[in-house]
Amino acid sequence: MSKYIYMDNAATTPVKEEVLEAMLPYFTEKYGNPSSVYSLGSESKVAVEKAREQVAKALGADKKEIFFTASGSESDNWAIKGIAYNRRNKGNHIITSKIEHHAVLNTCKYLEKQGFEVTYLNVDSDGVVDLEELKNSIKDTTILITIMFANNEIGTIQPIKEIGQIAKENDIVFHTDAVQAVGSVEIDVKDLNVDLLSLSAHKFHGPKGIGVLYVRQGVRLDNLIHGGGQERSKRAGTENVASIVGLGKAIELATGNLEEKNKKLSALRDSLIEKIESKIDYVKLNGHRTKRLPGNVNVSFQFIEGESLLLMLDMNKIAGSSGSACTSGALDPSHVLLAIGLDHETAHGSLRLSLSEFNTEEEIDFVVEKLVGIVDRLRQMSPLYEKIKGEK
Ligand SMILES: *Cc1c(COP(=O)(O)O)cnc(C)c1O
């Protein structure tokens, strides 16, 4: 096997051929500005509105509720800051969880410095938020609940409909970062009582640098980007027409045959988990075993450094990701893995393999075979492992 085995689809995905094809004309012959009155411009406008329709359809939303942004991060920033500033006179309290993406966590931290109060909910050992703790955290001053749909590291899916119900009953705006969920989980914003939802094209085989914020009709939020009248004067900047077209095509493809795709993908995921658990000892699955993204596998190997594991996988042309983030030159264990109760060593020994519809059972077998050898070799270098083996 000589080609690259890509199992880091939670980080980003390749653009599908059909998506690229749909985009290409908008760089060259169809370059008009959607705001221009001549036909070259209106052609671009029509393309943008078609993509808006495709997104609305995928989410069970109305066209008027779809706003294009430049990333999932921007959508998260806009949702949280936009509600915080708009509802400042109603209260200053925001509820989120400890396992959010940094686009949410760092936005909340920024708002704390400006006088907002933030509650960071705990999660259980599977990574699920506790609905009772959520209810008990609500105050008269609570203006926003922001809880991610599915976690990017451990794949755990939250009880979004129940959270939406609690928010609705208490007249609190509910935002969900659904960047990992769109194209992987069935989503109907009306059914789920979601007020605001973030998504990003590059996580479902669309281009990088283009996202959406869904804003339920009637929900008021302040602008994040001020300027011209684009996006019904809610988000300024000349539309990224080619990327918007790509996002529209990608979301249509990703949500079109979701059930069938997920059946295959989750079978592949479970096969990978089963093979790792049966062939390697001192291993632990992170995240909920069933309430998890169909493509997510996250495991911790005792007595091993995730970074070394990644490097050795890379030498075998296998791409994955570890449970550590390099911040200011040092390796910090993931805040998500710590929140589900892992100690620092175990968190450092973790590996995320995130699959897509392009992965195969053959690749799974190849990866498991390599993994068995690499884990064994790395453990040979661990004095602690030698000691425990000696005692056995
Ligand atoms: C990737 C990701 C983001 C950020 O999206 P970008 O488009 O890369 O800015 C936000 N939240 C989650 C859960 C993600 O996985």
Tab-separated table of C-alpha atoms and ligand atoms in Angstrom:
chain	number	residue	atom	x	y	z
A	1	MET	CA	0.000	0.000	0.000
A	2	SER	CA	1.750	3.152	-1.133
A	3	LYS	CA	-0.881	5.857	-0.979
A	4	TYR	CA	-1.437	8.041	2.053
A	5	ILE	CA	-3.989	6.730	4.533
A	6	TYR	CA	-5.838	9.795	5.735
A	7	MET	CA	-7.593	9.380	9.064
A	8	ASP	CA	-7.692	12.979	10.259
A	9	ASN	CA	-11.021	14.031	8.787
A	10	ALA	CA	-12.015	15.858	11.981
A	11	ALA	CA	-9.167	18.295	11.252
A	12	THR	CA	-10.110	18.818	7.616
A	13	THR	CA	-11.259	16.878	4.556
A	14	PRO	CA	-10.302	16.844	0.877
A	15	VAL	CA	-12.586	18.776	-1.472
A	16	LYS	CA	-14.718	16.428	-3.533
A	17	GLU	CA	-14.184	16.482	-7.298
A	18	GLU	CA	-17.790	17.548	-7.979
A	19	VAL	CA	-17.446	20.384	-5.470
A	20	LEU	CA	-14.292	21.704	-7.124
A	21	GLU	CA	-15.929	21.494	-10.541
A	22	ALA	CA	-18.907	23.504	-9.348
A	23	MET	CA	-16.564	26.163	-7.929
A	24	LEU	CA	-14.099	26.630	-10.786
A	25	PRO	CA	-16.157	28.840	-13.166
A	26	TYR	CA	-16.617	31.405	-10.384
A	27	PHE	CA	-12.891	32.182	-10.278
A	28	THR	CA	-12.568	32.968	-13.966
A	29	GLU	CA	-15.437	33.508	-16.413
A	30	LYS	CA	-18.161	34.076	-13.766
A	31	TYR	CA	-16.274	36.602	-11.649
A	32	GLY	CA	-18.989	39.236	-11.216
A	33	ASN	CA	-19.703	40.914	-7.896
A	34	PRO	CA	-23.134	39.720	-6.671
A	35	SER	CA	-23.985	43.339	-5.745
A	36	SER	CA	-23.510	44.587	-9.325
A	37	VAL	CA	-26.562	45.225	-11.482
A	38	TYR	CA	-25.266	43.906	-14.829
A	39	SER	CA	-25.829	40.282	-15.746
A	40	LEU	CA	-22.312	39.111	-14.841
A	41	GLY	CA	-23.076	40.261	-11.295
A	42	SER	CA	-26.574	38.838	-11.126
A	43	GLU	CA	-25.230	35.479	-12.284
A	44	SER	CA	-23.053	35.411	-9.159
A	45	LYS	CA	-25.988	36.493	-7.046
A	46	VAL	CA	-28.089	33.631	-8.387
A	47	ALA	CA	-25.276	31.187	-7.540
A	48	VAL	CA	-25.011	32.501	-3.975
A	49	GLU	CA	-28.772	32.258	-3.493
A	50	LYS	CA	-28.813	28.711	-4.855
A	51	ALA	CA	-26.181	27.731	-2.290
A	52	ARG	CA	-28.218	29.423	0.447
A	53	GLU	CA	-31.157	27.278	-0.637
A	54	GLN	CA	-29.007	24.125	-0.477
A	55	VAL	CA	-27.876	24.949	3.075
A	56	ALA	CA	-31.420	25.789	4.200
A	57	LYS	CA	-32.701	22.491	2.829
A	58	ALA	CA	-29.946	20.514	4.567
A	59	LEU	CA	-30.819	22.041	7.953
A	60	GLY	CA	-34.607	22.234	7.693
A	61	ALA	CA	-34.290	26.023	7.773
A	62	ASP	CA	-35.560	28.926	5.704
A	63	LYS	CA	-33.275	30.700	3.196
A	64	LYS	CA	-33.591	33.942	5.155
A	65	GLU	CA	-32.039	32.247	8.176
A	66	ILE	CA	-28.739	31.342	6.449
A	67	PHE	CA	-25.751	33.727	6.648
A	68	PHE	CA	-22.390	33.005	5.039
A	69	THR	CA	-19.234	33.671	7.074
A	70	ALA	CA	-15.526	33.031	6.543
A	71	SER	CA	-15.182	30.012	8.879
A	72	GLY	CA	-16.668	27.937	11.653
A	73	SER	CA	-14.615	30.054	14.046
A	74	GLU	CA	-16.193	33.244	12.750
A	75	SER	CA	-19.677	31.747	13.073
A	76	ASP	CA	-18.984	30.817	16.711
A	77	ASN	CA	-17.572	34.279	17.458
A	78	TRP	CA	-20.503	36.011	15.810
A	79	ALA	CA	-23.144	33.896	17.550
A	80	ILE	CA	-21.672	34.365	21.017
A	81	LYS	CA	-20.521	37.993	20.839
A	82	GLY	CA	-23.558	38.967	18.762
A	83	ILE	CA	-25.999	37.679	21.392
A	84	ALA	CA	-23.904	38.879	24.340
A	85	TYR	CA	-23.755	42.470	23.063
A	86	ASN	CA	-27.363	42.492	21.882
A	87	ARG	CA	-28.805	41.203	25.147
A	88	ARG	CA	-26.435	42.986	27.496
A	89	ASN	CA	-29.303	44.934	29.054
A	90	LYS	CA	-31.155	41.682	29.782
A	91	GLY	CA	-28.272	39.974	31.563
A	92	ASN	CA	-24.608	39.022	31.441
A	93	HIS	CA	-24.599	35.276	32.076
A	94	ILE	CA	-23.571	32.665	29.507
A	95	ILE	CA	-23.605	28.879	29.913
A	96	THR	CA	-21.255	26.642	27.928
A	97	SER	CA	-19.330	23.410	28.542
A	98	LYS	CA	-15.737	22.567	29.403
A	99	ILE	CA	-15.231	20.578	26.195
A	100	GLU	CA	-16.069	23.199	23.569
A	101	HIS	CA	-13.808	24.024	20.637
A	102	HIS	CA	-11.437	26.933	21.330
A	103	ALA	CA	-13.482	29.117	18.964
A	104	VAL	CA	-16.198	28.977	21.650
A	105	LEU	CA	-14.050	28.720	24.790
A	106	ASN	CA	-11.735	31.609	23.960
A	107	THR	CA	-14.650	33.797	22.867
A	108	CYS	CA	-16.258	33.158	26.256
A	109	LYS	CA	-12.985	33.953	28.031
A	110	TYR	CA	-12.748	37.214	26.084
A	111	LEU	CA	-16.271	38.155	27.150
A	112	GLU	CA	-15.447	37.365	30.789
A	113	LYS	CA	-12.805	40.097	30.642
A	114	GLN	CA	-15.552	42.472	29.537
A	115	GLY	CA	-17.759	41.770	32.533
A	116	PHE	CA	-19.764	38.786	31.315
A	117	GLU	CA	-20.116	35.807	33.627
A	118	VAL	CA	-19.594	32.340	32.145
A	119	THR	CA	-20.522	28.931	33.584
A	120	TYR	CA	-18.483	26.049	32.130
A	121	LEU	CA	-20.533	22.872	32.584
A	122	ASN	CA	-18.836	19.605	33.495
A	123	VAL	CA	-19.233	16.486	31.400
A	124	ASP	CA	-19.364	12.859	32.558
A	125	SER	CA	-16.676	10.289	31.741
A	126	ASP	CA	-18.250	9.780	28.294
A	127	GLY	CA	-18.215	13.505	27.589
A	128	VAL	CA	-21.951	14.144	27.951
A	129	VAL	CA	-23.266	17.287	29.678
A	130	ASP	CA	-25.579	16.800	32.657
A	131	LEU	CA	-29.022	18.299	31.973
A	132	GLU	CA	-29.719	18.728	35.702
A	133	GLU	CA	-26.513	20.724	36.121
A	134	LEU	CA	-27.558	22.802	33.124
A	135	LYS	CA	-30.999	23.535	34.635
A	136	ASN	CA	-29.429	24.393	37.994
A	137	SER	CA	-26.988	26.796	36.351
A	138	ILE	CA	-29.705	28.961	34.814
A	139	LYS	CA	-30.139	32.369	36.463
A	140	ASP	CA	-32.363	35.388	35.816
A	141	THR	CA	-29.381	36.919	34.047
A	142	THR	CA	-28.714	33.983	31.665
A	143	ILE	CA	-28.880	35.220	28.065
A	144	LEU	CA	-27.177	32.433	26.106
A	145	ILE	CA	-26.517	28.698	26.209
A	146	THR	CA	-23.812	27.530	23.799
A	147	ILE	CA	-23.171	23.780	23.699
A	148	MET	CA	-21.493	21.949	20.839
A	149	PHE	CA	-23.478	19.379	18.848
A	150	ALA	CA	-20.653	16.831	18.676
A	151	ASN	CA	-17.134	16.977	20.036
A	152	ASN	CA	-14.248	17.250	17.597
A	153	GLU	CA	-11.844	15.169	19.700
A	154	ILE	CA	-13.861	12.365	21.278
A	155	GLY	CA	-16.902	12.414	18.982
A	156	THR	CA	-19.517	12.453	21.748
A	157	ILE	CA	-22.915	13.747	20.601
A	158	GLN	CA	-24.835	15.914	23.098
A	159	PRO	CA	-28.594	15.727	23.857
A	160	ILE	CA	-29.207	18.803	21.688
A	161	LYS	CA	-32.991	18.521	21.505
A	162	GLU	CA	-33.281	18.364	25.302
A	163	ILE	CA	-30.923	21.315	25.734
A	164	GLY	CA	-32.955	23.266	23.156
A	165	GLN	CA	-36.131	22.500	25.092
A	166	ILE	CA	-34.600	23.729	28.366
A	167	ALA	CA	-33.397	26.922	26.676
A	168	LYS	CA	-36.804	27.535	25.120
A	169	GLU	CA	-38.687	27.012	28.395
A	170	ASN	CA	-36.423	29.587	30.035
A	171	ASP	CA	-36.468	32.091	27.161
A	172	ILE	CA	-32.714	31.775	26.632
A	173	VAL	CA	-31.047	31.849	23.207
A	174	PHE	CA	-29.455	28.489	22.281
A	175	HIS	CA	-26.410	28.290	20.019
A	176	THR	CA	-24.764	25.045	18.954
A	177	ASP	CA	-21.378	24.612	17.288
A	178	ALA	CA	-22.355	21.915	14.792
A	179	VAL	CA	-19.116	22.052	12.785
A	180	GLN	CA	-18.437	18.352	13.417
A	181	ALA	CA	-22.063	17.271	13.179
A	182	VAL	CA	-23.167	18.633	9.809
A	183	GLY	CA	-22.835	15.901	7.222
A	184	SER	CA	-22.504	13.279	9.988
A	185	VAL	CA	-25.707	13.606	12.015
A	186	GLU	CA	-29.293	14.216	10.867
A	187	ILE	CA	-30.094	17.860	11.712
A	188	ASP	CA	-33.439	19.644	11.668
A	189	VAL	CA	-33.068	23.006	13.402
A	190	LYS	CA	-36.815	23.417	13.952
A	191	ASP	CA	-37.191	20.000	15.546
A	192	LEU	CA	-34.123	20.574	17.753
A	193	ASN	CA	-35.164	24.039	19.071
A	194	VAL	CA	-31.848	25.491	17.963
A	195	ASP	CA	-31.688	29.303	17.616
A	196	LEU	CA	-28.168	29.606	16.208
A	197	LEU	CA	-25.993	26.961	14.547
A	198	SER	CA	-22.410	27.124	13.226
A	199	LEU	CA	-21.027	25.006	10.407
A	200	SER	CA	-17.895	24.950	8.264
A	201	ALA	CA	-17.507	23.563	4.730
A	202	HIS	CA	-14.014	22.082	5.038
A	203	LYS	CA	-15.222	19.495	7.556
A	204	PHE	CA	-17.546	17.903	4.982
A	205	HIS	CA	-15.482	17.905	1.770
A	206	GLY	CA	-16.030	21.554	0.931
A	207	PRO	CA	-13.388	24.304	0.700
A	208	LYS	CA	-11.598	25.874	3.673
A	209	GLY	CA	-12.412	29.413	4.759
A	210	ILE	CA	-16.173	29.355	4.313
A	211	GLY	CA	-18.833	28.816	6.961
A	212	VAL	CA	-22.432	29.492	7.851
A	213	LEU	CA	-24.310	30.831	10.815
A	214	TYR	CA	-27.939	29.767	10.933
A	215	VAL	CA	-29.988	32.415	12.746
A	216	ARG	CA	-33.571	31.496	13.576
A	217	GLN	CA	-36.028	34.104	12.306
A	218	GLY	CA	-36.737	36.624	15.072
A	219	VAL	CA	-33.456	36.134	16.946
A	220	ARG	CA	-31.621	39.469	17.098
A	221	LEU	CA	-27.862	39.644	17.325
A	222	ASP	CA	-25.305	42.395	16.785
A	223	ASN	CA	-23.039	42.381	13.743
A	224	LEU	CA	-19.504	41.088	14.072
A	225	ILE	CA	-18.279	42.415	10.691
A	226	HIS	CA	-19.444	45.932	9.874
A	227	GLY	CA	-19.384	47.425	6.396
A	228	GLY	CA	-21.474	47.059	3.247
A	229	GLY	CA	-24.958	45.678	2.890
A	230	GLN	CA	-24.111	42.062	2.042
A	231	GLU	CA	-25.957	39.202	3.766
A	232	ARG	CA	-28.963	41.429	4.402
A	233	SER	CA	-26.699	43.937	6.158
A	234	LYS	CA	-25.790	41.392	8.839
A	235	ARG	CA	-22.351	40.372	7.574
A	236	ALA	CA	-20.356	42.747	5.417
A	237	GLY	CA	-17.780	41.843	2.783
A	238	THR	CA	-18.010	40.907	-0.888
A	239	GLU	CA	-19.306	37.366	-1.018
A	240	ASN	CA	-16.756	34.565	-1.475
A	241	VAL	CA	-18.825	33.333	-4.395
A	242	ALA	CA	-16.737	30.312	-5.455
A	243	SER	CA	-16.462	29.021	-1.889
A	244	ILE	CA	-20.142	29.634	-1.212
A	245	VAL	CA	-20.979	27.605	-4.327
A	246	GLY	CA	-18.612	24.881	-3.076
A	247	LEU	CA	-20.202	24.876	0.358
A	248	GLY	CA	-23.657	24.540	-1.174
A	249	LYS	CA	-22.633	21.613	-3.342
A	250	ALA	CA	-20.725	19.943	-0.490
A	251	ILE	CA	-23.593	20.166	1.999
A	252	GLU	CA	-25.991	18.779	-0.590
A	253	LEU	CA	-23.693	15.793	-1.180
A	254	ALA	CA	-22.926	15.301	2.521
A	255	THR	CA	-26.539	15.273	3.681
A	256	GLY	CA	-28.022	13.586	0.630
A	257	ASN	CA	-27.458	9.937	1.514
A	258	LEU	CA	-26.679	10.382	5.199
A	259	GLU	CA	-28.342	7.248	6.538
A	260	GLU	CA	-26.669	4.892	4.103
A	261	LYS	CA	-23.291	6.623	4.432
A	262	ASN	CA	-23.456	6.539	8.235
A	263	LYS	CA	-24.329	2.872	8.324
A	264	LYS	CA	-21.136	2.074	6.439
A	265	LEU	CA	-19.023	4.603	8.298
A	266	SER	CA	-20.088	3.564	11.804
A	267	ALA	CA	-19.512	-0.089	10.906
A	268	LEU	CA	-15.985	0.852	9.840
A	269	ARG	CA	-15.507	2.849	13.057
A	270	ASP	CA	-16.714	-0.021	15.243
A	271	SER	CA	-14.494	-2.429	13.368
A	272	LEU	CA	-11.460	-0.210	14.002
A	273	ILE	CA	-12.326	0.108	17.702
A	274	GLU	CA	-12.944	-3.622	18.027
A	275	LYS	CA	-9.651	-4.536	16.362
A	276	ILE	CA	-7.618	-2.088	18.461
A	277	GLU	CA	-9.257	-3.277	21.693
A	278	SER	CA	-8.755	-6.937	20.887
A	279	LYS	CA	-5.145	-6.696	19.654
A	280	ILE	CA	-3.631	-4.164	22.045
A	281	ASP	CA	-3.771	-4.223	25.856
A	282	TYR	CA	-3.878	-1.273	28.250
A	283	VAL	CA	-6.075	0.670	25.878
A	284	LYS	CA	-9.123	2.795	26.648
A	285	LEU	CA	-11.799	4.166	24.326
A	286	ASN	CA	-12.476	7.867	24.903
A	287	GLY	CA	-15.956	9.279	24.339
A	288	HIS	CA	-19.359	7.626	24.355
A	289	ARG	CA	-19.371	4.167	22.749
A	290	THR	CA	-22.623	4.648	20.820
A	291	LYS	CA	-23.607	8.333	21.062
A	292	ARG	CA	-20.606	9.277	18.961
A	293	LEU	CA	-19.831	10.600	15.496
A	294	PRO	CA	-19.892	7.810	12.913
A	295	GLY	CA	-16.275	8.470	11.885
A	296	ASN	CA	-14.632	9.135	15.266
A	297	VAL	CA	-12.213	6.812	17.040
A	298	ASN	CA	-10.282	8.129	20.043
A	299	VAL	CA	-8.216	5.793	22.197
A	300	SER	CA	-5.604	6.156	24.931
A	301	PHE	CA	-2.661	3.777	25.113
A	302	GLN	CA	-1.010	3.540	28.518
A	303	PHE	CA	2.806	3.995	28.712
A	304	ILE	CA	3.021	5.796	25.376
A	305	GLU	CA	3.548	9.327	24.085
A	306	GLY	CA	0.929	10.261	21.501
A	307	GLU	CA	3.389	12.481	19.668
A	308	SER	CA	5.869	9.633	19.108
A	309	LEU	CA	2.991	7.456	17.987
A	310	LEU	CA	1.933	10.077	15.419
A	311	LEU	CA	5.458	10.405	14.045
A	312	MET	CA	5.796	6.663	13.606
A	313	LEU	CA	2.371	6.442	11.976
A	314	ASP	CA	3.439	9.233	9.624
A	315	MET	CA	6.515	7.218	8.627
A	316	ASN	CA	4.021	4.568	7.527
A	317	LYS	CA	2.024	7.192	5.602
A	318	ILE	CA	-0.833	7.202	8.094
A	319	ALA	CA	-2.296	10.534	9.217
A	320	GLY	CA	-3.997	10.816	12.604
A	321	SER	CA	-4.010	13.242	15.507
A	322	SER	CA	-3.047	13.124	19.181
A	323	GLY	CA	-4.643	14.301	22.403
A	324	SER	CA	-2.193	17.094	22.929
A	325	ALA	CA	-2.001	20.587	21.567
A	326	CYS	CA	1.210	22.463	21.112
A	327	THR	CA	0.705	25.763	22.889
A	328	SER	CA	3.668	28.097	23.307
A	329	GLY	CA	6.192	25.376	22.570
A	330	ALA	CA	4.987	22.928	25.217
A	331	LEU	CA	2.666	19.973	24.837
A	332	ASP	CA	-0.519	20.555	26.815
A	333	PRO	CA	-2.900	17.661	27.272
A	334	SER	CA	-6.250	18.272	25.628
A	335	HIS	CA	-8.806	20.116	27.790
A	336	VAL	CA	-11.423	17.667	26.508
A	337	LEU	CA	-9.552	14.574	27.684
A	338	LEU	CA	-8.890	16.183	31.082
A	339	ALA	CA	-12.597	17.106	31.371
A	340	ILE	CA	-13.657	13.462	30.921
A	341	GLY	CA	-11.338	12.571	33.799
A	342	LEU	CA	-8.125	11.335	32.184
A	343	ASP	CA	-4.868	12.013	34.017
A	344	HIS	CA	-2.132	13.867	32.143
A	345	GLU	CA	-0.152	10.736	31.189
A	346	THR	CA	-3.178	8.949	29.758
A	347	ALA	CA	-4.258	12.073	27.877
A	348	HIS	CA	-0.761	12.335	26.360
A	349	GLY	CA	-1.016	8.739	25.154
A	350	SER	CA	-4.134	9.241	23.115
A	351	LEU	CA	-4.768	8.968	19.406
A	352	ARG	CA	-7.675	10.216	17.304
A	353	LEU	CA	-8.382	8.506	14.014
A	354	SER	CA	-11.275	10.226	12.240
A	355	LEU	CA	-12.661	8.406	9.228
A	356	SER	CA	-14.550	9.515	6.155
A	357	GLU	CA	-16.576	7.719	3.512
A	358	PHE	CA	-13.332	7.336	1.538
A	359	ASN	CA	-11.682	5.007	4.080
A	360	THR	CA	-11.879	1.249	3.613
A	361	GLU	CA	-11.770	-1.913	5.718
A	362	GLU	CA	-8.480	-2.726	4.005
A	363	GLU	CA	-7.020	0.525	5.349
A	364	ILE	CA	-8.356	-0.251	8.824
A	365	ASP	CA	-6.534	-3.583	8.801
A	366	PHE	CA	-3.315	-1.974	7.599
A	367	VAL	CA	-3.492	0.731	10.288
A	368	VAL	CA	-4.227	-1.766	13.063
A	369	GLU	CA	-1.320	-3.954	11.955
A	370	LYS	CA	1.060	-0.973	12.033
A	371	LEU	CA	-0.388	0.263	15.308
A	372	VAL	CA	0.204	-3.068	17.043
A	373	GLY	CA	3.870	-2.967	16.058
A	374	ILE	CA	4.414	0.695	16.894
A	375	VAL	CA	2.703	0.515	20.287
A	376	ASP	CA	4.768	-2.542	21.147
A	377	ARG	CA	8.016	-0.867	20.120
A	378	LEU	CA	7.250	2.327	22.037
A	379	ARG	CA	6.307	0.368	25.128
A	380	GLN	CA	9.615	-1.504	25.012
A	381	MET	CA	11.181	1.870	25.786
A	382	SER	CA	8.928	2.527	28.769
A	383	PRO	CA	10.422	1.510	32.126
A	384	LEU	CA	6.972	1.615	33.707
A	385	TYR	CA	5.573	-0.811	31.165
A	386	GLU	CA	8.499	-3.189	31.716
A	387	LYS	CA	7.834	-3.091	35.452
A	388	ILE	CA	4.113	-3.824	35.082
A	389	LYS	CA	4.784	-6.634	32.623
A	390	GLY	CA	7.288	-8.088	35.086
A	391	GLU	CA	4.674	-8.143	37.825
A	392	LYS	CA	2.099	-9.881	35.628
B	1	LIG	C1	-13.035	22.790	12.962
B	1	LIG	C2	-13.933	23.249	14.059
B	1	LIG	C3	-14.199	24.606	14.282
B	1	LIG	C4	-13.506	25.696	13.494
B	1	LIG	O1	-13.930	25.761	12.173
B	1	LIG	P1	-12.971	26.535	11.128
B	1	LIG	O2	-13.785	26.633	9.895
B	1	LIG	O3	-11.762	25.682	10.966
B	1	LIG	O4	-12.678	27.871	11.727
B	1	LIG	C5	-15.072	24.951	15.275
B	1	LIG	N1	-15.686	24.012	16.026
B	1	LIG	C6	-15.474	22.702	15.849
B	1	LIG	C7	-16.190	21.717	16.692
B	1	LIG	C8	-14.586	22.276	14.862
B	1	LIG	O5	-14.358	20.973	14.700
